[in-house]
GROMACS .gro file of N, CA, C and O in nm:
model
  260
    1MET      N    1   7.603  10.394  11.298
    1MET     CA    2   7.648  10.380  11.161
    1MET      C    3   7.801  10.381  11.158
    1MET      O    4   7.865  10.457  11.229
    2ILE      N    5   7.858  10.296  11.076
    2ILE     CA    6   8.003  10.283  11.068
    2ILE      C    7   8.061  10.396  10.982
    2ILE      O    8   8.002  10.435  10.882
    3ASN      N    9   8.173  10.448  11.024
    3ASN     CA   10   8.242  10.554  10.952
    3ASN      C   11   8.296  10.497  10.820
    3ASN      O   12   8.344  10.384  10.814
    4ILE      N   13   8.290  10.573  10.712
    4ILE     CA   14   8.334  10.527  10.581
    4ILE      C   15   8.483  10.496  10.581
    4ILE      O   16   8.526  10.395  10.525
    5GLU      N   17   8.563  10.581  10.644
    5GLU     CA   18   8.707  10.558  10.648
    5GLU      C   19   8.740  10.428  10.723
    5GLU      O   20   8.828  10.353  10.681
    6THR      N   21   8.668  10.402  10.830
    6THR     CA   22   8.687  10.278  10.905
    6THR      C   23   8.649  10.158  10.821
    6THR      O   24   8.718  10.055  10.823
    7LYS      N   25   8.542  10.170  10.745
    7LYS     CA   26   8.498  10.061  10.657
    7LYS      C   27   8.602  10.031  10.550
    7LYS      O   28   8.631   9.916  10.521
    8ILE      N   29   8.663  10.135  10.493
    8ILE     CA   30   8.766  10.117  10.391
    8ILE      C   31   8.889  10.051  10.452
    8ILE      O   32   8.944   9.956  10.395
    9ARG      N   33   8.934  10.098  10.567
    9ARG     CA   34   9.052  10.039  10.631
    9ARG      C   35   9.030   9.892  10.669
    9ARG      O   36   9.119   9.810  10.653
   10LYS      N   37   8.910   9.860  10.715
   10LYS     CA   38   8.879   9.721  10.749
   10LYS      C   39   8.877   9.635  10.623
   10LYS      O   40   8.926   9.522  10.624
   11ALA      N   41   8.824   9.688  10.513
   11ALA     CA   42   8.821   9.614  10.386
   11ALA      C   43   8.963   9.591  10.334
   11ALA      O   44   8.990   9.486  10.275
   12LEU      N   45   9.051   9.685  10.355
   12LEU     CA   46   9.190   9.668  10.314
   12LEU      C   47   9.259   9.559  10.397
   12LEU      O   48   9.336   9.479  10.345
   13GLU      N   49   9.231   9.556  10.526
   13GLU     CA   50   9.292   9.457  10.614
   13GLU      C   51   9.243   9.316  10.582
   13GLU      O   52   9.319   9.220  10.592
   14THR      N   53   9.118   9.302  10.543
   14THR     CA   54   9.060   9.170  10.515
   14THR      C   55   9.068   9.135  10.366
   14THR      O   56   9.010   9.035  10.324
   15ASN      N   57   9.139   9.216  10.289
   15ASN     CA   58   9.159   9.193  10.145
   15ASN      C   59   9.031   9.193  10.063
   15ASN      O   60   9.022   9.126   9.961
   16LYS      N   61   8.930   9.268  10.105
   16LYS     CA   62   8.809   9.282  10.026
   16LYS      C   63   8.820   9.400   9.930
   16LYS      O   64   8.737   9.415   9.841
   17LEU      N   65   8.921   9.481   9.948
   17LEU     CA   66   8.951   9.593   9.859
   17LEU      C   67   9.100   9.590   9.829
   17LEU      O   68   9.181   9.597   9.920
   18ASN      N   69   9.133   9.578   9.702
   18ASN     CA   70   9.273   9.570   9.661
   18ASN      C   71   9.317   9.707   9.610
   18ASN      O   72   9.271   9.750   9.504
   19PRO      N   73   9.406   9.776   9.681
   19PRO     CA   74   9.448   9.909   9.637
   19PRO      C   75   9.541   9.906   9.516
   19PRO      O   76   9.563  10.009   9.453
   20GLU      N   77   9.594   9.789   9.482
   20GLU     CA   78   9.685   9.781   9.368
   20GLU      C   79   9.612   9.789   9.234
   20GLU      O   80   9.676   9.806   9.131
   21ILE      N   81   9.480   9.775   9.235
   21ILE     CA   82   9.401   9.795   9.114
   21ILE      C   83   9.370   9.944   9.106
   21ILE      O   84   9.284   9.995   9.178
   22LEU      N   85   9.442  10.013   9.021
   22LEU     CA   86   9.431  10.158   9.012
   22LEU      C   87   9.315  10.199   8.923
   22LEU      O   88   9.270  10.123   8.838
   23GLY      N   89   9.269  10.322   8.942
   23GLY     CA   90   9.164  10.377   8.857
   23GLY      C   91   9.033  10.394   8.930
   23GLY      O   92   9.027  10.395   9.053
   24GLU      N   93   8.927  10.409   8.852
   24GLU     CA   94   8.794  10.433   8.906
   24GLU      C   95   8.709  10.308   8.891
   24GLU      O   96   8.717  10.240   8.789
   25ARG      N   97   8.628  10.282   8.994
   25ARG     CA   98   8.538  10.167   8.988
   25ARG      C   99   8.433  10.180   9.096
   25ARG      O  100   8.444  10.261   9.188
   26THR      N  101   8.331  10.097   9.085
   26THR     CA  102   8.230  10.092   9.190
   26THR      C  103   8.270   9.986   9.290
   26THR      O  104   8.327   9.883   9.255
   27TRP      N  105   8.240  10.012   9.413
   27TRP     CA  106   8.269   9.920   9.522
   27TRP      C  107   8.154   9.929   9.620
   27TRP      O  108   8.135  10.032   9.686
   28TYR      N  109   8.073   9.824   9.626
   28TYR     CA  110   7.950   9.820   9.703
   28TYR      C  111   7.863   9.939   9.664
   28TYR      O  112   7.830   9.953   9.547
   29ALA      N  113   7.824  10.023   9.755
   29ALA     CA  114   7.736  10.136   9.724
   29ALA      C  115   7.814  10.264   9.699
   29ALA      O  116   7.758  10.373   9.703
   30PHE      N  117   7.945  10.252   9.671
   30PHE     CA  118   8.030  10.368   9.653
   30PHE      C  119   8.098  10.365   9.517
   30PHE      O  120   8.115  10.261   9.457
   31PHE      N  121   8.141  10.480   9.473
   31PHE     CA  122   8.226  10.494   9.355
   31PHE      C  123   8.361  10.536   9.410
   31PHE      O  124   8.370  10.636   9.482
   32ILE      N  125   8.466  10.460   9.381
   32ILE     CA  126   8.598  10.491   9.437
   32ILE      C  127   8.699  10.518   9.326
   32ILE      O  128   8.687  10.468   9.215
   33ARG      N  129   8.798  10.599   9.361
   33ARG     CA  130   8.911  10.628   9.272
   33ARG      C  131   9.038  10.600   9.351
   33ARG      O  132   9.060  10.657   9.457
   34VAL      N  133   9.120  10.509   9.298
   34VAL     CA  134   9.245  10.470   9.365
   34VAL      C  135   9.361  10.527   9.284
   34VAL      O  136   9.372  10.503   9.164
   35THR      N  137   9.446  10.604   9.351
   35THR     CA  138   9.563  10.665   9.288
   35THR      C  139   9.687  10.622   9.366
   35THR      O  140   9.688  10.625   9.489
   36GLU      N  141   9.791  10.586   9.293
   36GLU     CA  142   9.916  10.548   9.359
   36GLU      C  143   9.995  10.675   9.391
   36GLU      O  144  10.008  10.764   9.308
   37LEU      N  145  10.046  10.682   9.513
   37LEU     CA  146  10.129  10.795   9.554
   37LEU      C  147  10.274  10.755   9.539
   37LEU      O  148  10.316  10.649   9.586
   38VAL      N  149  10.352  10.839   9.474
   38VAL     CA  150  10.494  10.813   9.451
   38VAL      C  151  10.573  10.913   9.533
   38VAL      O  152  10.544  11.032   9.532
   39TRP      N  153  10.675  10.866   9.603
   39TRP     CA  154  10.751  10.949   9.694
   39TRP      C  155  10.805  11.075   9.626
   39TRP      O  156  10.803  11.183   9.685
   40ALA      N  157  10.853  11.067   9.505
   40ALA     CA  158  10.915  11.182   9.438
   40ALA      C  159  10.818  11.298   9.422
   40ALA      O  160  10.859  11.414   9.421
   41ARG      N  161  10.690  11.271   9.413
   41ARG     CA  162  10.592  11.378   9.393
   41ARG      C  163  10.514  11.410   9.518
   41ARG      O  164  10.467  11.522   9.536
   42ASN      N  165  10.493  11.312   9.607
   42ASN     CA  166  10.399  11.328   9.718
   42ASN      C  167  10.461  11.315   9.857
   42ASN      O  168  10.391  11.312   9.956
   43ILE      N  169  10.592  11.302   9.867
   43ILE     CA  170  10.665  11.289   9.992
   43ILE      C  171  10.629  11.160  10.066
   43ILE      O  172  10.663  11.143  10.181
   44ARG      N  173  10.558  11.069  10.004
   44ARG     CA  174  10.527  10.940  10.066
   44ARG      C  175  10.486  10.841   9.958
   44ARG      O  176  10.438  10.878   9.853
   45ASP      N  177  10.507  10.713   9.987
   45ASP     CA  178  10.460  10.606   9.901
   45ASP      C  179  10.329  10.553   9.958
   45ASP      O  180  10.307  10.556  10.078
   46GLY      N  181  10.245  10.502   9.873
   46GLY     CA  182  10.120  10.443   9.919
   46GLY      C  183  10.010  10.463   9.817
   46GLY      O  184  10.035  10.475   9.696
   47TYR      N  185   9.889  10.470   9.867
   47TYR     CA  186   9.771  10.485   9.782
   47TYR      C  187   9.676  10.589   9.840
   47TYR      O  188   9.662  10.600   9.962
   48LYS      N  189   9.611  10.662   9.752
   48LYS     CA  190   9.506  10.755   9.793
   48LYS      C  191   9.375  10.700   9.739
   48LYS      O  192   9.362  10.677   9.618
   49ILE      N  193   9.279  10.678   9.828
   49ILE     CA  194   9.149  10.626   9.789
   49ILE      C  195   9.046  10.734   9.816
   49ILE      O  196   9.027  10.777   9.930
   50GLU      N  197   8.981  10.779   9.710
   50GLU     CA  198   8.876  10.879   9.722
   50GLU      C  199   8.742  10.809   9.707
   50GLU      O  200   8.722  10.731   9.615
   51ILE      N  201   8.649  10.838   9.799
   51ILE     CA  202   8.520  10.771   9.800
   51ILE      C  203   8.411  10.872   9.767
   51ILE      O  204   8.405  10.979   9.826
   52TYR      N  205   8.326  10.835   9.671
   52TYR     CA  206   8.214  10.919   9.629
   52TYR      C  207   8.085  10.839   9.642
   52TYR      O  208   8.086  10.717   9.633
   53SER      N  209   7.974  10.909   9.660
   53SER     CA  210   7.846  10.838   9.660
   53SER      C  211   7.815  10.795   9.517
   53SER      O  212   7.841  10.868   9.422
   54LYS      N  213   7.764  10.677   9.503
   54LYS     CA  214   7.739  10.621   9.370
   54LYS      C  215   7.622  10.693   9.302
   54LYS      O  216   7.624  10.716   9.182
   55LYS      N  217   7.523  10.730   9.380
   55LYS     CA  218   7.401  10.788   9.323
   55LYS      C  219   7.418  10.934   9.282
   55LYS      O  220   7.379  10.973   9.173
   56PHE      N  221   7.478  11.015   9.369
   56PHE     CA  222   7.485  11.159   9.344
   56PHE      C  223   7.623  11.210   9.309
   56PHE      O  224   7.640  11.323   9.267
   57GLY      N  225   7.727  11.131   9.332
   57GLY     CA  226   7.863  11.172   9.301
   57GLY      C  227   7.924  11.266   9.402
   57GLY      O  228   8.024  11.332   9.374
   58ASP      N  229   7.867  11.275   9.520
   58ASP     CA  230   7.922  11.362   9.625
   58ASP      C  231   8.048  11.299   9.685
   58ASP      O  232   8.052  11.179   9.710
   59HIS      N  233   8.148  11.381   9.712
   59HIS     CA  234   8.271  11.333   9.775
   59HIS      C  235   8.243  11.306   9.922
   59HIS      O  236   8.199  11.394   9.995
   60LEU      N  237   8.269  11.183   9.965
   60LEU     CA  238   8.242  11.144  10.103
   60LEU      C  239   8.366  11.141  10.190
   60LEU      O  240   8.362  11.183  10.305
   61ALA      N  241   8.477  11.091  10.136
   61ALA     CA  242   8.598  11.079  10.217
   61ALA      C  243   8.719  11.054  10.128
   61ALA      O  244   8.705  11.014  10.014
   62THR      N  245   8.836  11.078  10.186
   62THR     CA  246   8.963  11.045  10.122
   62THR      C  247   9.048  10.972  10.225
   62THR      O  248   9.065  11.020  10.337
   63VAL      N  249   9.098  10.855  10.187
   63VAL     CA  250   9.181  10.775  10.276
   63VAL      C  251   9.317  10.759  10.211
   63VAL      O  252   9.327  10.721  10.094
   64ILE      N  253   9.424  10.791  10.284
   64ILE     CA  254   9.560  10.775  10.234
   64ILE      C  255   9.625  10.666  10.318
   64ILE      O  256   9.632  10.673  10.439
   65ILE      N  257   9.674  10.564  10.247
   65ILE     CA  258   9.739  10.453  10.318
   65ILE      C  259   9.880  10.435  10.267
   65ILE      O  260   9.914  10.477  10.159
   0.00000   0.00000   0.00000
């Protein structure tokens, strides 16, 4: 089985997931929340992607890019 974080990173590389669309949405069998990280508050620029199971709402992973 493929790791969820690896699946997210691969989707970002192939442009199947656009991190510039902020907020909450469903993505395949997952519910994701994309938050923009700003250097002044988080010591880095980028995006934080939190992945939850769509059915039960359990937190599965957090990917920071």
